């Protein structure tokens, strides 16, 4: 779908221009009868005027066209990029033509932009097919040989291999009709000793270029590797050539001059240090030669012999000092070892004594528990099974009648050593009281003074008080003192 065609009367016509570039109206070639004999400038095959659903005007080959026609084989994206570049150059005040070829056929520009006075020409190349760096540099050189500036444009998502090797940019293809083409790569700015990627609308970028506000600038070697955030990752890119402003180019030149100046200053410092080292070595060699010359005389030999004797004496003294230091260290090590042995022995004795005392305390505790268990068994053994049941029934009834609560013996409950081997009873989740603690074991449970205590009768109350129980909440139930009951 080329944008240009050859008219039999006016010659070249351009569908991207309002007057087709030849003073014609679109209606004079579109669906007219008889049909205008338009041909393709590339393959000379017949073409006819047509437009897309978005009202983009172009020329379409008639059926049976030659398969090798490059204009017909270009993609829709390729054609749209050329259309956008041509429109941007025209908006910037340039005269833009599509598919302009050299007279000798050495080049053909997708869009050739020419200034109104004819002094400036810029070729805009939409490069979608793969090409090597050597090939694209050779094509750039052919343009330069005729005084034509060039900018290579790629719409691919990944930077091509030639990106930054020649004056070039990479553009982001818009997702919708209301979005614009955006320069995503190739435009940069320099600051703080490094280059940074910049983005701009393609139309604005074209204006900056044709007005001379942007120019190609070659990055110096230390600044060619540039980082960029892609998604959430930092990635490295190498760019040898940027489109940038005069200020950025001058900033890089100033930075490079300063870098060279500092490198030269560092080189001079290193050279001066090397010279000083050479001079020092020369002085040492001269001093060594003078010493050797002096030693060759009788006086020098005598002095040398004396120095040897003094050195031997000094070496002997050092040997003796080291031996004395070793003996002193051995004594100190022996004293420390003896001290550690005595300390370990003392700790062992103390540990054995502590173990012995702990064993005695444990034996005493077990004997006390055994006696307390025997005393408690004797205390509760004085009651028959029916008497025990009678006592707990009285406790449960009294709690319900006096306090309106239900009491119980917890599951797995019974006599508790912590309450003088009485039986704790609970109301809900709290301790209600202690039933019939043993009088002889009250000294082991002083906390009974803070709890409700229940006994069968007044005699048991007297026994508990005689055993040392002091509490205002001591209750008995006047239960019969049967013959088998004997107070402890």
XYZ file of C-alpha atoms in Angstrom, residues 196-459:
264
model
C 20.119 9.537 30.858
C 17.278 8.339 28.644
C 14.649 10.946 27.784
C 11.219 10.564 26.214
C 9.366 12.941 23.904
C 6.466 13.040 21.458
C 7.707 12.106 17.975
C 6.255 15.269 16.421
C 8.019 17.415 19.020
C 11.253 15.494 18.497
C 11.084 16.196 14.724
C 10.588 19.915 15.383
C 13.632 19.996 17.680
C 15.745 18.241 15.033
C 14.773 20.402 12.045
C 15.214 23.557 14.133
C 18.706 22.489 15.175
C 17.828 22.149 18.863
C 18.845 18.488 18.807
C 21.913 17.034 17.156
C 23.754 13.706 17.129
C 26.398 13.544 19.843
C 28.907 10.728 20.254
C 29.334 9.582 23.848
C 32.868 9.196 25.126
C 34.032 5.734 26.140
C 33.489 5.967 29.944
C 29.865 7.094 29.420
C 28.590 4.561 26.897
C 27.024 2.151 29.399
C 23.699 3.528 30.657
C 21.189 2.063 33.132
C 17.447 2.158 32.727
C 14.519 0.828 34.765
C 12.421 -1.642 32.733
C 9.432 -2.669 34.830
C 11.038 -3.250 38.225
C 14.529 -4.160 36.993
C 17.653 -2.129 36.318
C 19.084 -2.947 32.877
C 22.286 -1.873 31.147
C 22.410 -0.497 27.618
C 25.352 0.656 25.488
C 24.794 3.821 23.478
C 27.572 5.305 21.327
C 25.447 8.054 19.745
C 22.588 10.159 21.150
C 20.231 12.825 19.875
C 20.735 15.564 22.427
C 20.801 19.300 22.984
C 23.779 21.601 22.591
C 23.879 22.059 26.367
C 24.200 18.302 26.986
C 26.893 17.966 24.311
C 28.858 20.817 25.871
C 28.347 19.342 29.345
C 29.831 16.036 28.186
C 32.763 17.842 26.540
C 33.434 19.792 29.719
C 33.176 16.618 31.801
C 35.549 14.779 29.442
C 38.047 17.645 29.528
C 37.946 17.602 33.312
C 38.359 13.810 33.335
C 41.376 14.063 31.016
C 42.825 16.862 33.142
C 42.480 14.779 36.293
C 43.914 11.711 34.582
C 46.886 13.776 33.377
C 47.377 15.192 36.865
C 47.288 11.682 38.311
C 49.771 10.528 35.647
C 52.100 13.390 36.515
C 51.859 12.543 40.219
C 52.670 8.926 39.477
C 55.597 9.973 37.289
C 56.910 12.266 40.034
C 56.595 9.459 42.574
C 58.436 7.123 40.218
C 61.207 9.681 39.751
C 61.525 10.091 43.525
C 61.773 6.344 43.927
C 64.486 6.178 41.227
C 66.423 8.935 42.989
C 66.095 7.166 46.341
C 67.422 3.927 44.866
C 70.316 5.838 43.266
C 71.201 7.427 46.603
C 71.124 4.043 48.282
C 73.387 2.579 45.593
C 75.828 5.492 45.984
C 75.880 5.079 49.777
C 76.424 1.343 49.405
C 79.356 1.985 47.011
C 80.936 4.422 49.468
C 80.599 1.894 52.304
C 82.169 -0.829 50.230
C 85.025 1.467 49.259
C 85.610 2.386 52.905
C 85.596 -1.274 53.958
C 88.399 -2.023 51.542
C 90.851 0.088 53.697
C 92.616 -1.358 56.854
C 90.684 1.024 59.099
C 87.442 -0.007 57.448
C 88.194 -3.695 57.900
C 88.990 -3.120 61.594
C 85.727 -1.201 62.041
C 83.851 -3.987 60.280
C 85.390 -6.587 62.595
C 84.296 -4.531 65.608
C 80.799 -4.261 64.256
C 80.695 -8.034 63.822
C 81.808 -8.574 67.416
C 79.216 -6.087 68.678
C 76.551 -7.787 66.586
C 77.496 -11.205 68.002
C 77.298 -9.780 71.534
C 73.917 -8.234 70.725
C 72.649 -11.500 69.230
C 73.807 -13.427 72.322
C 72.002 -10.969 74.577
C 68.839 -11.289 72.524
C 69.051 -15.110 72.734
C 69.468 -14.911 76.512
C 66.575 -12.473 76.798
C 64.329 -14.754 74.757
C 65.331 -17.750 76.876
C 64.605 -15.805 80.074
C 61.247 -14.729 78.638
C 60.424 -18.357 77.837
C 61.329 -19.469 81.364
C 59.204 -16.714 82.866
C 56.315 -17.645 80.613
C 56.694 -21.319 81.593
C 56.520 -20.355 85.293
C 53.428 -18.275 84.683
C 51.786 -21.088 82.739
C 52.601 -23.542 85.559
C 51.115 -21.186 88.165
C 47.970 -20.688 86.087
C 47.599 -24.454 85.590
C 48.012 -25.036 89.349
C 45.496 -22.315 90.098
C 42.999 -23.812 87.641
C 43.454 -27.271 89.190
C 42.889 -25.908 92.718
C 39.837 -23.986 91.545
C 38.397 -27.058 89.850
C 39.015 -29.165 92.943
C 37.333 -26.549 95.129
C 34.324 -26.404 92.814
C 34.111 -30.212 92.826
C 34.082 -30.272 96.642
C 31.449 -27.555 96.775
C 29.348 -29.385 94.212
C 29.610 -32.689 96.104
C 28.678 -30.931 99.374
C 25.708 -29.247 97.692
C 24.589 -32.594 96.271
C 24.868 -34.167 99.695
C 22.832 -31.381 101.298
C 20.245 -31.580 98.560
C 19.964 -35.344 99.096
C 19.470 -34.785 102.847
C 16.796 -32.148 102.171
C 15.068 -34.448 99.719
C 15.136 -37.341 102.206
C 13.756 -35.090 104.927
C 11.038 -33.819 102.582
C 10.059 -37.348 101.594
C 9.994 -38.448 105.254
C 7.835 -35.434 106.111
C 5.474 -36.226 103.229
C 5.299 -39.862 104.307
C 4.466 -38.906 107.876
C 1.932 -36.369 106.716
C 0.353 -38.981 104.451
C 0.186 -41.460 107.329
C -1.327 -38.840 109.637
C -3.898 -37.835 107.012
C -4.870 -41.433 106.312
C -5.383 -41.963 110.032
C -7.439 -38.741 110.237
C -9.772 -39.668 107.407
C -9.718 -43.340 108.435
C -11.675 -42.438 111.551
C -14.739 -41.816 109.382
C -16.779 -44.518 107.778
C -17.834 -44.240 104.137
C -21.337 -43.195 105.164
C -19.981 -40.523 107.498
C -17.859 -39.049 104.691
C -20.889 -38.971 102.407
C -22.981 -37.414 105.173
C -20.362 -34.663 105.667
C -20.132 -33.699 101.969
C -23.904 -33.759 101.627
C -24.110 -31.291 104.486
C -21.496 -29.041 102.784
C -23.349 -29.109 99.440
C -26.741 -28.412 101.069
C -25.377 -25.551 103.166
C -23.843 -23.899 100.102
C -27.128 -24.073 98.240
C -29.311 -22.927 101.163
C -27.041 -20.145 102.432
C -25.320 -18.871 99.248
C -27.548 -20.231 96.491
C -24.666 -21.893 94.679
C -23.777 -25.399 93.625
C -20.449 -26.723 94.809
C -18.572 -29.753 93.611
C -15.389 -31.732 93.998
C -13.357 -31.207 90.794
C -12.779 -34.186 88.552
C -9.777 -36.129 89.873
C -10.036 -34.194 93.166
C -9.617 -35.461 96.704
C -7.466 -34.597 99.675
C -4.884 -31.908 98.918
C -1.532 -31.735 100.712
C -1.480 -27.978 100.179
C -4.622 -27.667 102.385
C -3.533 -29.923 105.296
C -4.985 -32.913 103.463
C -8.489 -31.474 103.494
C -10.718 -31.780 100.430
C -11.141 -28.569 98.345
C -14.639 -27.988 96.914
C -15.354 -25.517 94.089
C -18.240 -23.336 93.016
C -18.103 -22.679 89.282
C -14.439 -21.783 88.620
C -13.441 -20.637 92.105
C -12.460 -22.330 95.367
C -15.425 -22.417 97.770
C -13.852 -24.013 100.834
C -11.801 -26.825 102.431
C -13.559 -29.827 103.979
C -12.072 -31.354 107.138
C -8.342 -30.507 107.049
C -6.155 -32.530 109.439
C -5.426 -30.625 112.696
C -1.942 -32.109 113.084
C -0.923 -30.847 109.605
C -2.178 -27.269 109.884
C 1.348 -25.934 110.281
C 2.069 -27.075 106.699
C -0.830 -25.036 105.286
C -0.939 -21.501 106.726
C -3.075 -20.390 103.752
C -6.081 -22.117 105.361
C -6.565 -18.973 107.435
C -7.886 -17.224 104.277
C -10.425 -19.899 103.239
C -13.760 -21.269 104.381
C -13.203 -24.476 106.441
C -15.874 -27.128 107.126
C -15.866 -29.682 110.046
C -18.331 -32.338 111.164
C -19.001 -31.001 114.597
C -17.792 -28.817 117.467
C -15.223 -31.358 118.594
